[in-house]
Coordinates of C-alpha atoms and ligand atoms in Angstrom, one line a residue:
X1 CA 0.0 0.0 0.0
X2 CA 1.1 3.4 -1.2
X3 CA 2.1 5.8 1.6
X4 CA -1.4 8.0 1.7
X5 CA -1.8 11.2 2.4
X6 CA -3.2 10.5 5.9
X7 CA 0.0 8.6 7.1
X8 CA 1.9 11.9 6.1
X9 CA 0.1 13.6 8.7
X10 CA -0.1 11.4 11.1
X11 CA 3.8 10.6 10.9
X12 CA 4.3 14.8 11.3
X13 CA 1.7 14.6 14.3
X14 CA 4.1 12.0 15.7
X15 CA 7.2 14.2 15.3
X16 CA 4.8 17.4 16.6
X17 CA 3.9 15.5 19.8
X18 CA 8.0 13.8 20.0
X19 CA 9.3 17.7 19.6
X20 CA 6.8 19.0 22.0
X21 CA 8.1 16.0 24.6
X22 CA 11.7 16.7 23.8
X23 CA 11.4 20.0 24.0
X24 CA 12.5 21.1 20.6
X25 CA 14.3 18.1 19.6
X26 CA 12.7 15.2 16.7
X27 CA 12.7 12.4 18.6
X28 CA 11.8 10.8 15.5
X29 CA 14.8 12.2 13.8
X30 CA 16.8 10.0 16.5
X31 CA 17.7 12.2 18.8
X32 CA 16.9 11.8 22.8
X33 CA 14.9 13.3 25.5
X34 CA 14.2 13.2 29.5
X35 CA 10.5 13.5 30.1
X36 CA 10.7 13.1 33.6
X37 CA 8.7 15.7 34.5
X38 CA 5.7 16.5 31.9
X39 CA 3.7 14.0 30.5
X40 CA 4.9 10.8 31.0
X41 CA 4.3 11.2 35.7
X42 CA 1.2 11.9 35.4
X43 CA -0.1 9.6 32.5
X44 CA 1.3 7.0 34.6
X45 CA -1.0 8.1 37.4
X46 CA -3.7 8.1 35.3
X47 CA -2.8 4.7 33.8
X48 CA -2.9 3.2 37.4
X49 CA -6.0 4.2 38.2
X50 CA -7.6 3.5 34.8
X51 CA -6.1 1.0 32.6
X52 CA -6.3 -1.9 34.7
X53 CA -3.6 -2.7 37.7
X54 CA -3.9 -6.0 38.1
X55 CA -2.8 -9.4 36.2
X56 CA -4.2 -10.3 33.2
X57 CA -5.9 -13.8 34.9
X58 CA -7.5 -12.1 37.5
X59 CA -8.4 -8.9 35.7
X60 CA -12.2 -9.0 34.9
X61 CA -13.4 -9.0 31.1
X62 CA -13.7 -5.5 31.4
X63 CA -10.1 -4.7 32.1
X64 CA -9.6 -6.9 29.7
X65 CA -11.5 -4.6 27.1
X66 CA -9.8 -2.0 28.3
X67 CA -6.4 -3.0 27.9
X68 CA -7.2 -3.9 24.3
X69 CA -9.2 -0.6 23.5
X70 CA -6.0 1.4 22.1
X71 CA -6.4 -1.1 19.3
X72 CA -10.0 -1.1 18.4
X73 CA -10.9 0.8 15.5
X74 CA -7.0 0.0 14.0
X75 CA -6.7 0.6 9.9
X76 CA -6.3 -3.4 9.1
X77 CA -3.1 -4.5 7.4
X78 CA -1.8 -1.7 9.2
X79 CA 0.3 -1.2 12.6
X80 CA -0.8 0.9 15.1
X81 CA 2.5 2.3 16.2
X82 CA 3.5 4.5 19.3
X83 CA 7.1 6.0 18.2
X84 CA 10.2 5.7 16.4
X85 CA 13.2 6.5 17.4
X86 CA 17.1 5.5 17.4
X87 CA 19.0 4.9 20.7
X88 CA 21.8 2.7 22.1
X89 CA 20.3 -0.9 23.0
X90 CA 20.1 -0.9 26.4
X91 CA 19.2 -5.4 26.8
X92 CA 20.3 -8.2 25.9
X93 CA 23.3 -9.5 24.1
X94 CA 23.3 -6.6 21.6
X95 CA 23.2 -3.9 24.6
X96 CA 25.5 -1.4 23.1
X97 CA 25.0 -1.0 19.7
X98 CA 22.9 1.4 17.8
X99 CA 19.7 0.6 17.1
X100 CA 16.0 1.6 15.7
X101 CA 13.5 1.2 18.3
X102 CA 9.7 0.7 16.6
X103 CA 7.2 0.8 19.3
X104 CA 4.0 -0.6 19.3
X105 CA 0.7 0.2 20.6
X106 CA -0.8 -1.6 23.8
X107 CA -0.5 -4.3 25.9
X108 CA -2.6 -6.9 27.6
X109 CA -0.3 -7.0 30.4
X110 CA 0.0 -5.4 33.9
X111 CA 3.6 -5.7 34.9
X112 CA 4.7 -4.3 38.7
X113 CA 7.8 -2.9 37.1
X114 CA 6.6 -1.7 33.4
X115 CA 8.6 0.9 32.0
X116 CA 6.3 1.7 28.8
X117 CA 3.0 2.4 30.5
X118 CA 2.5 5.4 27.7
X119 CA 2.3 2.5 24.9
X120 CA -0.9 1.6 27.1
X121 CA -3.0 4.4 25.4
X122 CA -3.3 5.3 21.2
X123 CA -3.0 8.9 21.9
X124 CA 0.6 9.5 20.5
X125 CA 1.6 7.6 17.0
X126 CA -0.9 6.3 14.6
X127 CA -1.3 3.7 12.3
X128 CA 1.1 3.1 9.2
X129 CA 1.9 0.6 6.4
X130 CA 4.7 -1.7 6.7
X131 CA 6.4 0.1 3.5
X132 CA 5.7 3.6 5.5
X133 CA 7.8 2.4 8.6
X134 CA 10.4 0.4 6.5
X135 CA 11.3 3.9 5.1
X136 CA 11.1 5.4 8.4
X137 CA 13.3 2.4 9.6
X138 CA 15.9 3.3 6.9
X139 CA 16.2 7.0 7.2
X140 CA 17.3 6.2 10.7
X141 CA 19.5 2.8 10.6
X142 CA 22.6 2.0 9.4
X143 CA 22.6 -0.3 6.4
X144 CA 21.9 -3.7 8.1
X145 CA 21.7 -2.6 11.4
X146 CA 19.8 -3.4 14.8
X147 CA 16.3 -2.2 14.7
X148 CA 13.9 -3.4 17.7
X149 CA 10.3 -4.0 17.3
X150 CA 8.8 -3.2 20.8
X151 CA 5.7 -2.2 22.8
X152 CA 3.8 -2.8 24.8
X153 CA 3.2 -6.1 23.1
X154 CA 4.2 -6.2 19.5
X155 CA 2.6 -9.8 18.6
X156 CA -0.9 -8.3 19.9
X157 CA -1.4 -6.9 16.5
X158 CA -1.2 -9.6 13.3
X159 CA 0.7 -7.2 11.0
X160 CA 3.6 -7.3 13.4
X161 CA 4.4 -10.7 11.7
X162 CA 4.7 -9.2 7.8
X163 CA 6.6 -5.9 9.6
X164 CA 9.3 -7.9 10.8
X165 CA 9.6 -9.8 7.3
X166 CA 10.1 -6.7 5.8
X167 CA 12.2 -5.3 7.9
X168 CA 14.4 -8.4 7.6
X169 CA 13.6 -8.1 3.9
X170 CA 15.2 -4.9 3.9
X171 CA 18.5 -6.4 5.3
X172 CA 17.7 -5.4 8.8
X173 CA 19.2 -6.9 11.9
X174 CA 15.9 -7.4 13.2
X175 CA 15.3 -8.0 17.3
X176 CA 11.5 -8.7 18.9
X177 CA 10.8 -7.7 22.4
X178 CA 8.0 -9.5 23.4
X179 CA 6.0 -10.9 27.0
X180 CA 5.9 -14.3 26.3
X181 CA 2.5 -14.5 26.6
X182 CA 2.1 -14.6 23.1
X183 CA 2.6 -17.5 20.4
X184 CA 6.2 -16.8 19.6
X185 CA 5.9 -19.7 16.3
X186 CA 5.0 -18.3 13.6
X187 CA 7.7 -15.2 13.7
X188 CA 10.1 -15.3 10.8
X189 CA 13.0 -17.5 11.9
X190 CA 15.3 -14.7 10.6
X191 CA 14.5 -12.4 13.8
X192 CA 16.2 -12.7 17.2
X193 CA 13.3 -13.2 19.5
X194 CA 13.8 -11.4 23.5
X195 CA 11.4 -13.3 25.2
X196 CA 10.2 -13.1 28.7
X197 CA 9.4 -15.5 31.2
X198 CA 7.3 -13.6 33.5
X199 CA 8.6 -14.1 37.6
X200 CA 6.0 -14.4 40.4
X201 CA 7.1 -10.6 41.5
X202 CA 5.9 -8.7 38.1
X203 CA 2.3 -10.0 38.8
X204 CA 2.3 -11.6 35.5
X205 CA 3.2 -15.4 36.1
X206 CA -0.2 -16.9 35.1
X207 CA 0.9 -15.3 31.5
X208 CA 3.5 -17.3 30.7
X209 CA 2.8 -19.7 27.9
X210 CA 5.4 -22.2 28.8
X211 CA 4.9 -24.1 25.0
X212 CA 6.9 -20.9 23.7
X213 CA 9.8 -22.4 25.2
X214 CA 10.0 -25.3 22.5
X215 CA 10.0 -22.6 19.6
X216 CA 13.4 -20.6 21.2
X217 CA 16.5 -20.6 19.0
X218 CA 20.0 -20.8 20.0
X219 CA 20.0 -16.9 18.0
X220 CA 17.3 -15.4 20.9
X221 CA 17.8 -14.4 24.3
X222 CA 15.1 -15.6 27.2
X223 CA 15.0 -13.0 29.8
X224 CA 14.1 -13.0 34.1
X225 CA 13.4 -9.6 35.6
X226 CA 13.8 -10.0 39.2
X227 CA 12.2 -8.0 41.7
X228 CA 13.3 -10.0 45.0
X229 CA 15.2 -12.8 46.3
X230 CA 12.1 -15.0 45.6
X231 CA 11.8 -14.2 41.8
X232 CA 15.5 -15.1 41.6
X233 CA 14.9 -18.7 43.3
X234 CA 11.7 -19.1 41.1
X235 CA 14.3 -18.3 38.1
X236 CA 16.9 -21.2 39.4
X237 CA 14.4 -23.2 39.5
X238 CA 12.7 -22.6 36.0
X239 CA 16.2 -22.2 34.8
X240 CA 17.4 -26.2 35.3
X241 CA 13.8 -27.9 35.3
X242 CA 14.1 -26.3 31.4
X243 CA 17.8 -27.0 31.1
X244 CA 17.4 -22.9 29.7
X245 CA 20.9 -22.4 29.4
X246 CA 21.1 -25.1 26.8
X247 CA 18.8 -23.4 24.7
X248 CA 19.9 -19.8 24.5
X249 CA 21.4 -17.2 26.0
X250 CA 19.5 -16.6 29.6
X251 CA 19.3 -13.2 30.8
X252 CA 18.5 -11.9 34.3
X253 CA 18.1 -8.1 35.1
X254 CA 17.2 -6.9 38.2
X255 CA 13.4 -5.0 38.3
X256 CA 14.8 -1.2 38.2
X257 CA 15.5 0.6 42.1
X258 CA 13.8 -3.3 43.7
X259 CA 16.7 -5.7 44.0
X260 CA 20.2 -3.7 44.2
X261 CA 22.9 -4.8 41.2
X262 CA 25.4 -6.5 43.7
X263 CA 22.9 -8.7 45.8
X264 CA 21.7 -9.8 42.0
X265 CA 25.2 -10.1 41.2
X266 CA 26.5 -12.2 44.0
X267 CA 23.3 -14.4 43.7
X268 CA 24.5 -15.4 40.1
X269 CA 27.9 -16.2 41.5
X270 CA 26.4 -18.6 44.2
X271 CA 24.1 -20.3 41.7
X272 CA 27.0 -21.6 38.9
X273 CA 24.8 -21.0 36.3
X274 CA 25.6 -19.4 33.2
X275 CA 23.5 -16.6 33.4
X276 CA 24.0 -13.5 31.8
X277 CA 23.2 -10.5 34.6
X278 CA 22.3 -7.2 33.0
X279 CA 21.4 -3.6 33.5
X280 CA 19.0 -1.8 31.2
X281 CA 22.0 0.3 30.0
X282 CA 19.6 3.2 28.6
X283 CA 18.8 3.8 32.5
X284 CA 22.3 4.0 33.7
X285 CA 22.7 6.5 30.6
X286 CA 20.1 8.7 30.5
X287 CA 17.2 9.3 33.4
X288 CA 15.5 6.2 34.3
X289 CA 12.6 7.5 33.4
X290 CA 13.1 9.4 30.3
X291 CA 11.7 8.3 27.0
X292 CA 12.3 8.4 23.6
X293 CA 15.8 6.7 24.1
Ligands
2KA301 N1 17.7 1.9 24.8 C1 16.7 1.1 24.9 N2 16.9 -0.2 24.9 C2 15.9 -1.1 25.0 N3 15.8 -2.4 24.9 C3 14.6 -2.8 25.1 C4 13.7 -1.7 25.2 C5 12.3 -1.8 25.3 O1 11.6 -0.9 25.7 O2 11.7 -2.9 24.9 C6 14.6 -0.6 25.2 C7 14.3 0.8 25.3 O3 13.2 1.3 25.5 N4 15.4 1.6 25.1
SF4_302 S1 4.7 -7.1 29.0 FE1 6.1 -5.4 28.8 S2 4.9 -3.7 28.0 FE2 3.5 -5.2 28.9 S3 3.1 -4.6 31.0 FE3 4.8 -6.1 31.0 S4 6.7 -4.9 30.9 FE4 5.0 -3.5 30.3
MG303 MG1 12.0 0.3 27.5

């Protein structure tokens, strides 16, 4: 599909709202902000008390609807996307490198610790062809490089499949960041896949859908986000009952300001497993609560 007159404007819209955030700088254009203090504070007040706290098992159908309603109404064979932007990588075993961040729209999940709770809503973004953000995509990467298809919960939306195709069509280094919760089998085997397995502590356990575990590659990265000495154990456990390390590269971060860097640290020594401790790098570098980067 042709890129229409209406995705022009809602891409400009994007950058309006980005430059408004960033005061005066295109996020979309790749640079970075701190919004520690407008927006982003009290949307996540307002998130708390409307989009649904609890976990997605025990949340009633109408959280449910809730936490779905940024999609209703989406353009089919379109994504419904939140922003764009180009940072360092912050996770995983590509932390470090430059790379395209594609954010989607909503996600059925209520995480303790979630970082993204402004992808909760479809008031910022809009929806765009695959071709549209490919192009996007390319004025921002390097040839071949990293770009990260994120939410929210990317695989909530069917045209995130044909996206990351394209994307790997276009000779992309392509990365998904996803909950887990999700059917991770039909993504195309050429992208890394950064799944989740949700602890006790993020609220989110009853999500898991363990079968994804059979579909991981040696290429992905499985990932634990601790929030207490409990999670950690749960992750041991998990960990050899799965024989994880076999499978791919485990990773275990700590949940941001809940479970300090050295306990987490010395807990991996103890445990002589090859686990792969990390820091969301993005946090050390810029405000832990800015976005955009
Ligand atoms: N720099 C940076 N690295 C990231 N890795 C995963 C992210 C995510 O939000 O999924 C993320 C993010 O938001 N920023
Ligand atoms: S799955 Fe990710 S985006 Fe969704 S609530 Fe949990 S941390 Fe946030
Ligand atoms: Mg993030």
């Amino acid at each position: 599909m042709a890129l229409g007159q209406h995705n022009v404007g809602l891409l400009d819209e994007c950058r309006r709202r980005a430059r408004m955030r960033s005061g005066g700088e295109d996020l979309t254009e790749g640079g970075v902000a701190n919004d520690v203090d407008g927006e982003g504070l009290g949307l996540e007040r307002e998130l708390a008390e409307t989009a649904g706290g609890s976990p997605i098992e025990s949340a009633g159908p109408a959280a449910r609807t809730r936490r779905l309603a940024p999609l209703r109404d989406k353009t089919p064979g379109q994504v419904r996307l939140h922003e764009v932007y180009r940072s360092i990588q912050g996770e995983g075993t590509w932390a470090g490198l430059p790379c395209v961040f594609v954010r989607l729209t909503a996600c059925h999940l209520r995480c303790v610790y979630c970082d993204t709770p402004h992808a909760f809503v479809f008031r910022e973004g809009g929806d765009f062809t695959i071709e549209a953000i490919v192009a996007r995509v390319a004025e921002l990467a390097e040839p071949g490089g990293l770009v990260e298809v994120t939410g929210g919960e990317p695989l909530l939306q069917p045209e995130a499949l044909p996206l990351m195709t394209a994307l790997a069509d276009a000779g992309f280094e392509v990365l998904l960041e996803t909950s887990g919760s999700l059917d991770i089998a039909p993504v195309d085997r050429r992208v890394h896949i950064i799944m989740d397995l949700k602890t006790p502590g993020s609220g989110e356990e009853a999500a898991n859908l363990w079968t994804n575990l059979d579909h991981l590659k040696p290429t992905d990265n499985l990932k634990f986000v601790v929030t207490n000495r409990a999670d950690f154990d749960w992750t041991l456990e998990i960990v050899r009952r799965h024989d994880l390390t076999a499978r791919c590269p485990v990773l275990v971060s700590p949940a941001f300001d809940a479970v300090s860097p050295r306990d987490l640290a010395e807990w991996i020594l103890k445990s002589r497993l090859p686990l792969r401790m990390q820091l969301q790098l993005h946090k050390l570098i810029w405000h832990p609560k800015a976005r955009g980067v």
